[in-house]
Amino acid sequence: MTSFVLGTGSCLPRRVLTNRELEAMVDTSDEWISTRTGIKTRHIAGPGEETSKLAAGAAREALRMAGLGPGDIDILLVATVSSEMGMPSCACLTQKELGAEAAFAYDVNAACSGFLYALDLADAYLRRDPALKIMIIGAETLSSRVNWRDRDTCVLFGDGAGACLVSGASPGSGLLASRLFSDGRLFDLLCMDSARGFNPDLANARNTGSYITMTGREVFKHAVRAMSGAVEQVLAQGGLKASDIALFIPHQANIRIVNSLIERLGVPSEKFYVNIAKYGNTSAASIPIALDEAHREGRLRPGDLLLCCAFGSGFTWGASIVRW
Ligand code: UT7
């Protein structure tokens, strides 16, 4: 039987920033951050650890696990909102870094839901040609996009990348069900301006200078409601029950969001993979980093059902079920 996932990988910057260190930077405390979010540490990129470099690092690990080389990649998708360049795409920079010359490459911007959007795209390509090998990466350096004087946001985010190499699977395995959603009406509850432009007629008075801004409490409520709804819908699409799922990997934004999901779905908490304490919210990278860790820890066996769900800026959200 051909596996859908040929390999997974992740890459985290060397530097670890603790809650205690943040206490010296903004008016916060380890106690507040730990109890309100579940975050203890996060990785922060340094020299040579740009988004595309982290992406390439994660992809190399996935290739090594698969026993393949960069020349074997046919399509390279990078889910990110924090590439080091506006143009070209992070995917093209990652392609160059890897030497994946046979691939075509582009970015997917769906914020924290980006990995699930890219997975859905990969599945569509594989329906056209199951022999394709598609590298899906979530990579972020949000440390370059937060206002380090804003305690509402700077304590939450971290940097890193996760990758997953997929190819056509045998019938009954692969991406069994996928439900994606977006709603731009509430975009300003969680957003980040682009660089200030040079057309004065398009000057944006509310441009904060590319920082992430978030109305946390509102986003929290929407995240819980939207993700639990997406999980119910994707289970219905697959004709499955929550008890059929071997492992849930939710987007890692806040431990209290994950706990609310567990409660709403009535699933044993051991079935939820959580690593937010170590990495904080790494946006599009959070699910593939967790997937790589869970895989390497032996949490997924052939035939297992994996359910991933995400929520992020846009708003975008969704859920996917993969048979391992
Ligand atoms: O990944 C994409 C999706 N993102 C999310 O899902 C994030 C969703 N939101 C959240 O995770 C939570 O809303 C936060 C962690 C961002 C905030 O937690 P909260 O329990 O909703 O706190 P809050 O914003 O209601 O603020 C409560 C208090 C406020 O003080 P007052 O007004 O009660 O005096 C804040 O000023 O906590 C204060 N506060 C802090 N205190 C210490 C906010 N940030 C901090 C901080 N340290 N870092």
Coordinates of C-alpha atoms and ligand atoms in Angstrom, one line a residue:
M1 CA 0.0 0.0 0.0
T2 CA 1.4 3.5 -0.9
S3 CA 1.4 5.9 2.0
F4 CA -0.1 9.3 1.5
V5 CA 2.5 11.0 3.8
L6 CA 6.0 9.9 2.7
G7 CA 7.8 12.0 5.2
T8 CA 7.5 14.8 7.8
G9 CA 10.0 17.3 9.1
S10 CA 10.4 20.4 11.2
C11 CA 12.9 23.2 11.8
L12 CA 13.0 25.5 14.8
P13 CA 15.3 28.5 15.3
R14 CA 18.1 28.0 17.8
R15 CA 17.2 30.8 20.2
V16 CA 14.5 30.0 22.8
L17 CA 12.8 33.0 24.5
T18 CA 11.2 32.3 27.9
N19 CA 8.3 33.9 29.6
R20 CA 10.7 35.1 32.3
E21 CA 12.8 36.9 29.6
L22 CA 9.6 38.6 28.4
E23 CA 8.9 39.9 31.9
A24 CA 12.0 42.1 31.4
M25 CA 10.7 43.4 28.0
V26 CA 7.0 44.2 28.6
D27 CA 4.6 44.5 31.5
T28 CA 3.7 40.8 31.8
S29 CA 4.4 37.7 33.9
D30 CA 5.2 34.1 33.5
E31 CA 2.1 33.4 35.5
W32 CA -0.2 35.4 33.2
I33 CA 1.2 33.9 30.0
S34 CA 1.2 30.3 31.3
T35 CA -2.4 30.4 32.7
R36 CA -4.0 32.5 29.9
T37 CA -2.3 30.8 27.0
G38 CA -0.4 27.7 28.0
I39 CA 2.8 29.1 26.5
K40 CA 6.1 28.7 28.3
T41 CA 8.7 29.3 25.6
R42 CA 8.9 30.1 21.9
H43 CA 11.7 30.0 19.3
I44 CA 12.9 33.3 17.8
A45 CA 14.8 33.4 14.5
G46 CA 18.3 34.8 14.3
P47 CA 20.8 35.4 11.5
G48 CA 20.5 32.9 8.7
E49 CA 17.1 31.7 9.9
E50 CA 14.8 33.6 7.5
T51 CA 11.4 32.0 6.8
S52 CA 12.6 30.3 3.6
K53 CA 15.7 28.9 5.4
L54 CA 13.4 27.4 8.1
A55 CA 11.1 26.1 5.4
A56 CA 14.0 24.4 3.6
G57 CA 15.3 22.9 6.8
A58 CA 11.9 21.3 7.5
A59 CA 11.6 20.1 3.9
R60 CA 15.1 18.5 4.1
E61 CA 14.0 16.5 7.2
A62 CA 10.9 15.3 5.4
L63 CA 12.9 14.3 2.3
R64 CA 15.4 12.4 4.6
M65 CA 12.5 10.5 6.2
A66 CA 11.1 9.6 2.8
G67 CA 14.5 8.6 1.4
L68 CA 14.1 11.1 -1.5
G69 CA 16.1 14.1 -2.7
P70 CA 15.1 17.7 -3.6
G71 CA 15.0 16.7 -7.3
D72 CA 12.1 14.4 -6.6
I73 CA 9.7 17.3 -5.6
D74 CA 7.2 18.1 -8.3
I75 CA 5.2 20.8 -6.5
L76 CA 6.4 23.0 -3.5
L77 CA 3.7 24.8 -1.6
V78 CA 4.6 27.2 1.3
A79 CA 1.9 28.4 3.6
T80 CA 3.1 31.6 5.2
V81 CA 2.3 35.2 6.1
S82 CA 5.8 36.2 7.1
S83 CA 8.2 35.6 4.2
E84 CA 11.3 37.7 4.2
M85 CA 10.3 39.1 0.8
G86 CA 7.1 40.4 -0.7
M87 CA 8.1 39.1 -4.0
P88 CA 9.2 36.4 -5.1
S89 CA 7.2 33.9 -3.1
C90 CA 8.7 32.2 0.0
A91 CA 8.2 29.0 -2.0
C92 CA 10.5 30.1 -4.8
L93 CA 13.2 31.2 -2.2
T94 CA 12.7 27.8 -0.5
Q95 CA 13.0 26.0 -3.9
K96 CA 16.4 27.8 -4.5
E97 CA 17.6 27.0 -1.0
L98 CA 16.7 23.3 -1.5
G99 CA 17.8 22.9 -5.1
A100 CA 14.4 21.6 -6.0
E101 CA 14.7 22.6 -9.6
A102 CA 12.1 20.2 -11.0
A103 CA 9.3 21.7 -8.9
F104 CA 7.0 24.6 -9.5
A105 CA 6.5 26.6 -6.3
Y106 CA 4.1 29.1 -4.9
D107 CA 2.8 30.4 -1.6
V108 CA -0.6 30.0 0.1
N109 CA -1.8 32.8 2.3
A110 CA -4.5 31.7 4.6
A111 CA -2.8 32.7 7.9
C112 CA -3.0 30.0 10.6
S113 CA -5.2 27.9 8.4
G114 CA -2.6 27.9 5.5
F115 CA -1.3 24.4 6.0
L116 CA -4.8 22.9 5.7
Y117 CA -5.6 25.0 2.7
A118 CA -2.3 23.8 1.1
L119 CA -3.2 20.2 2.0
D120 CA -6.5 20.5 0.2
L121 CA -4.7 21.9 -2.9
A122 CA -2.2 19.1 -2.9
D123 CA -5.1 16.6 -2.8
A124 CA -6.6 18.2 -5.9
Y125 CA -3.3 17.9 -7.8
L126 CA -3.0 14.3 -6.7
R127 CA -6.4 13.5 -8.1
R128 CA -5.1 14.7 -11.4
D129 CA -1.8 12.8 -11.1
P130 CA -1.3 10.4 -8.2
A131 CA 2.4 10.0 -9.0
L132 CA 3.2 13.6 -8.1
K133 CA 5.3 14.3 -5.0
I134 CA 4.1 17.4 -3.3
M135 CA 6.0 19.2 -0.5
I136 CA 3.7 21.1 1.8
I137 CA 5.4 23.5 4.2
G138 CA 4.1 25.9 6.9
A139 CA 6.8 28.4 7.8
E140 CA 6.7 31.6 9.8
T141 CA 9.0 34.2 11.4
L142 CA 6.2 36.1 13.2
S143 CA 8.9 37.6 15.5
S144 CA 9.5 40.0 12.7
R145 CA 5.8 41.0 12.5
V146 CA 4.9 41.6 16.2
N147 CA 5.3 44.9 18.0
W148 CA 7.7 44.0 20.8
R149 CA 6.2 46.7 23.0
D150 CA 2.6 45.3 22.7
R151 CA 2.1 42.7 25.4
D152 CA -1.2 41.8 23.9
T153 CA 0.5 40.1 21.0
C154 CA 4.3 39.8 21.5
V155 CA 4.0 37.0 24.1
L156 CA 1.9 34.8 21.9
F157 CA 3.8 34.1 18.7
G158 CA 6.9 32.0 17.8
D159 CA 8.9 31.1 14.7
G160 CA 9.4 27.8 13.0
A161 CA 8.6 25.5 10.1
G162 CA 7.0 22.1 9.5
A163 CA 6.9 20.1 6.3
C164 CA 5.0 17.1 4.9
L165 CA 5.8 15.3 1.7
V166 CA 2.7 13.7 0.2
S167 CA 2.0 11.6 -2.9
G168 CA -0.9 9.6 -4.3
A169 CA -2.3 7.0 -1.9
S170 CA -4.2 3.8 -2.2
P171 CA -8.0 4.0 -2.3
G172 CA -9.4 4.6 1.2
S173 CA -6.2 6.4 2.4
G174 CA -5.0 10.0 2.0
L175 CA -7.2 13.0 2.5
L176 CA -10.6 11.5 3.3
A177 CA -12.5 14.7 4.0
S178 CA -11.7 18.4 4.0
R179 CA -13.9 21.5 4.9
L180 CA -12.5 25.0 4.5
F181 CA -14.1 28.3 5.3
S182 CA -13.4 32.0 5.1
D183 CA -15.2 35.2 6.2
G184 CA -13.5 38.5 5.4
R185 CA -16.1 40.6 7.2
L186 CA -14.3 40.6 10.6
F187 CA -10.8 40.9 9.1
D188 CA -9.8 43.7 11.4
L189 CA -10.1 41.6 14.6
L190 CA -6.8 39.9 13.6
C191 CA -4.7 41.5 10.9
M192 CA -1.3 42.8 9.8
D193 CA -0.7 45.7 7.4
S194 CA 1.7 45.3 4.5
A195 CA 4.6 47.7 4.0
R196 CA 3.6 51.3 3.5
G197 CA 3.1 51.9 -0.2
F198 CA 4.3 54.8 -2.4
N199 CA 1.0 55.8 -3.8
P200 CA -0.3 58.6 -1.5
D201 CA -3.9 58.1 -2.8
L202 CA -3.8 54.6 -1.3
A203 CA -2.1 55.6 2.0
N204 CA -3.8 53.7 4.7
A205 CA -4.4 55.8 7.8
R206 CA -4.7 52.9 10.1
N207 CA -1.4 51.3 8.9
T208 CA 0.4 50.4 12.1
G209 CA 3.6 49.7 10.3
S210 CA 3.2 46.0 9.5
Y211 CA 2.5 44.9 13.1
I212 CA 0.1 42.1 14.0
T213 CA -2.9 43.6 15.8
M214 CA -5.6 41.4 17.5
T215 CA -8.7 41.8 19.5
G216 CA -7.9 38.6 21.4
R217 CA -11.1 37.9 23.4
E218 CA -13.3 38.2 20.2
V219 CA -10.9 36.1 18.2
F220 CA -11.0 33.5 21.0
K221 CA -14.8 33.2 20.8
H222 CA -14.8 32.9 17.1
A223 CA -12.0 30.4 17.1
V224 CA -13.7 28.0 19.5
R225 CA -17.1 28.2 17.7
A226 CA -15.6 28.0 14.1
M227 CA -13.2 25.1 14.8
S228 CA -15.7 22.9 16.6
G229 CA -18.2 23.5 13.8
A230 CA -15.6 22.6 11.2
V231 CA -14.7 19.4 13.1
E232 CA -18.4 18.4 13.2
Q233 CA -18.8 19.1 9.5
V234 CA -15.7 17.3 8.4
L235 CA -16.7 14.2 10.5
A236 CA -20.1 14.3 8.8
Q237 CA -18.5 14.6 5.4
G238 CA -16.3 11.5 6.1
G239 CA -19.3 9.6 7.6
L240 CA -17.3 9.4 10.8
K241 CA -17.6 9.9 14.6
A242 CA -15.2 11.8 16.9
S243 CA -14.5 8.4 18.5
D244 CA -13.2 7.0 15.2
I245 CA -10.3 9.5 15.2
A246 CA -7.0 8.3 16.6
L247 CA -5.3 11.7 16.9
F248 CA -6.4 15.3 16.8
I249 CA -3.9 18.0 15.9
P250 CA -5.5 21.4 16.5
H251 CA -3.8 24.7 15.6
Q252 CA -1.8 25.7 18.6
A253 CA -2.9 29.2 19.5
N254 CA -4.1 28.9 23.1
I255 CA -4.4 25.9 25.4
R256 CA -7.8 27.3 26.6
I257 CA -9.1 27.1 23.0
V258 CA -7.9 23.5 22.7
N259 CA -9.5 22.7 26.1
S260 CA -12.8 24.2 25.0
L261 CA -12.7 22.1 21.8
I262 CA -12.0 19.0 23.8
E263 CA -15.0 19.8 26.0
R264 CA -17.4 20.6 23.1
L265 CA -16.4 17.4 21.2
G266 CA -16.4 15.2 24.2
V267 CA -13.1 13.6 23.2
P268 CA -10.5 12.2 25.7
S269 CA -7.8 14.9 26.1
E270 CA -5.0 12.3 25.4
K271 CA -6.2 12.2 21.8
F272 CA -5.3 15.9 21.3
Y273 CA -1.7 16.6 20.5
V274 CA -0.5 19.8 22.2
N275 CA 2.9 21.4 22.1
I276 CA 2.0 25.0 22.5
A277 CA 4.0 25.3 25.8
K278 CA 7.3 24.9 23.8
Y279 CA 6.6 26.9 20.6
G280 CA 3.7 29.4 21.2
N281 CA 1.6 30.2 18.2
T282 CA 3.6 29.6 15.0
S283 CA 0.6 30.3 12.7
A284 CA 0.8 28.2 9.5
A285 CA 3.7 26.2 10.9
S286 CA 1.9 25.0 14.0
I287 CA 0.0 22.0 12.6
P288 CA 3.0 20.6 10.5
I289 CA 5.4 21.0 13.4
A290 CA 3.0 19.2 15.7
L291 CA 2.4 16.6 13.0
D292 CA 6.1 15.9 12.6
E293 CA 6.6 15.6 16.4
A294 CA 3.6 13.3 16.8
H295 CA 4.8 11.1 13.8
R296 CA 8.3 10.8 15.3
E297 CA 6.9 9.9 18.7
G298 CA 5.0 7.0 17.1
R299 CA 1.6 8.5 17.7
L300 CA 0.3 7.5 14.3
R301 CA 0.1 4.0 13.0
P302 CA -0.8 2.9 9.4
G303 CA -4.6 3.1 9.0
D304 CA -5.1 5.6 11.8
L305 CA -7.4 8.5 11.3
L306 CA -5.8 11.9 11.9
L307 CA -8.0 15.1 12.2
C308 CA -6.4 18.5 12.0
C309 CA -8.3 21.8 12.5
A310 CA -7.3 25.4 12.3
F311 CA -8.5 29.0 12.7
G312 CA -6.8 32.2 11.8
S313 CA -6.8 35.7 10.3
G314 CA -9.2 36.3 7.5
F315 CA -11.1 34.8 9.2
T316 CA -10.1 31.5 7.7
W317 CA -10.7 28.1 9.3
G318 CA -11.2 24.5 8.5
A319 CA -10.7 20.8 9.3
S320 CA -9.2 17.8 7.5
I321 CA -9.2 14.1 8.0
V322 CA -6.3 12.0 6.8
R323 CA -6.0 8.2 6.9
W324 CA -2.4 7.5 7.8
Ligands
UT7_1 O1 -3.8 32.0 15.7 C1 -4.9 32.7 15.2 C2 -6.0 32.8 16.2 N1 -5.6 33.4 17.4 C3 -6.2 33.1 18.5 O2 -6.9 32.2 18.5 C4 -5.9 33.9 19.8 C5 -7.2 34.0 20.5 N2 -7.1 34.8 21.7 C6 -6.5 34.5 22.8 O3 -5.8 33.5 22.8 C7 -6.7 35.3 24.1 O4 -7.7 36.2 23.9 C8 -5.4 36.1 24.5 C9 -4.4 35.1 25.0 C10 -4.9 36.8 23.3 C11 -5.8 37.0 25.6 O5 -6.4 36.3 26.7 P1 -7.7 36.9 27.4 O6 -8.0 36.0 28.5 O7 -8.7 37.0 26.3 O8 -7.3 38.3 27.9 P2 -7.9 39.7 27.5 O9 -7.4 40.2 26.2 O10 -9.3 39.8 27.8 O11 -7.2 40.6 28.6 C12 -7.4 40.4 30.0 C13 -6.4 41.3 30.8 C14 -6.4 42.7 30.3 O12 -6.3 43.6 31.5 P3 -7.5 44.3 32.2 O13 -8.2 45.1 31.1 O14 -8.4 43.1 32.6 O15 -6.9 45.0 33.3 C15 -5.2 42.8 29.5 O16 -4.7 44.1 29.4 O17 -5.1 40.8 30.6 C16 -4.3 41.9 30.2 N3 -3.2 41.4 29.4 C17 -2.0 41.0 29.9 N4 -1.5 40.9 31.1 C18 -0.3 40.5 31.3 C19 -3.1 41.2 28.0 N5 -2.0 40.7 27.6 C20 -1.2 40.6 28.8 C21 0.1 40.1 29.0 N6 0.5 40.0 30.3 N7 0.9 39.6 28.1

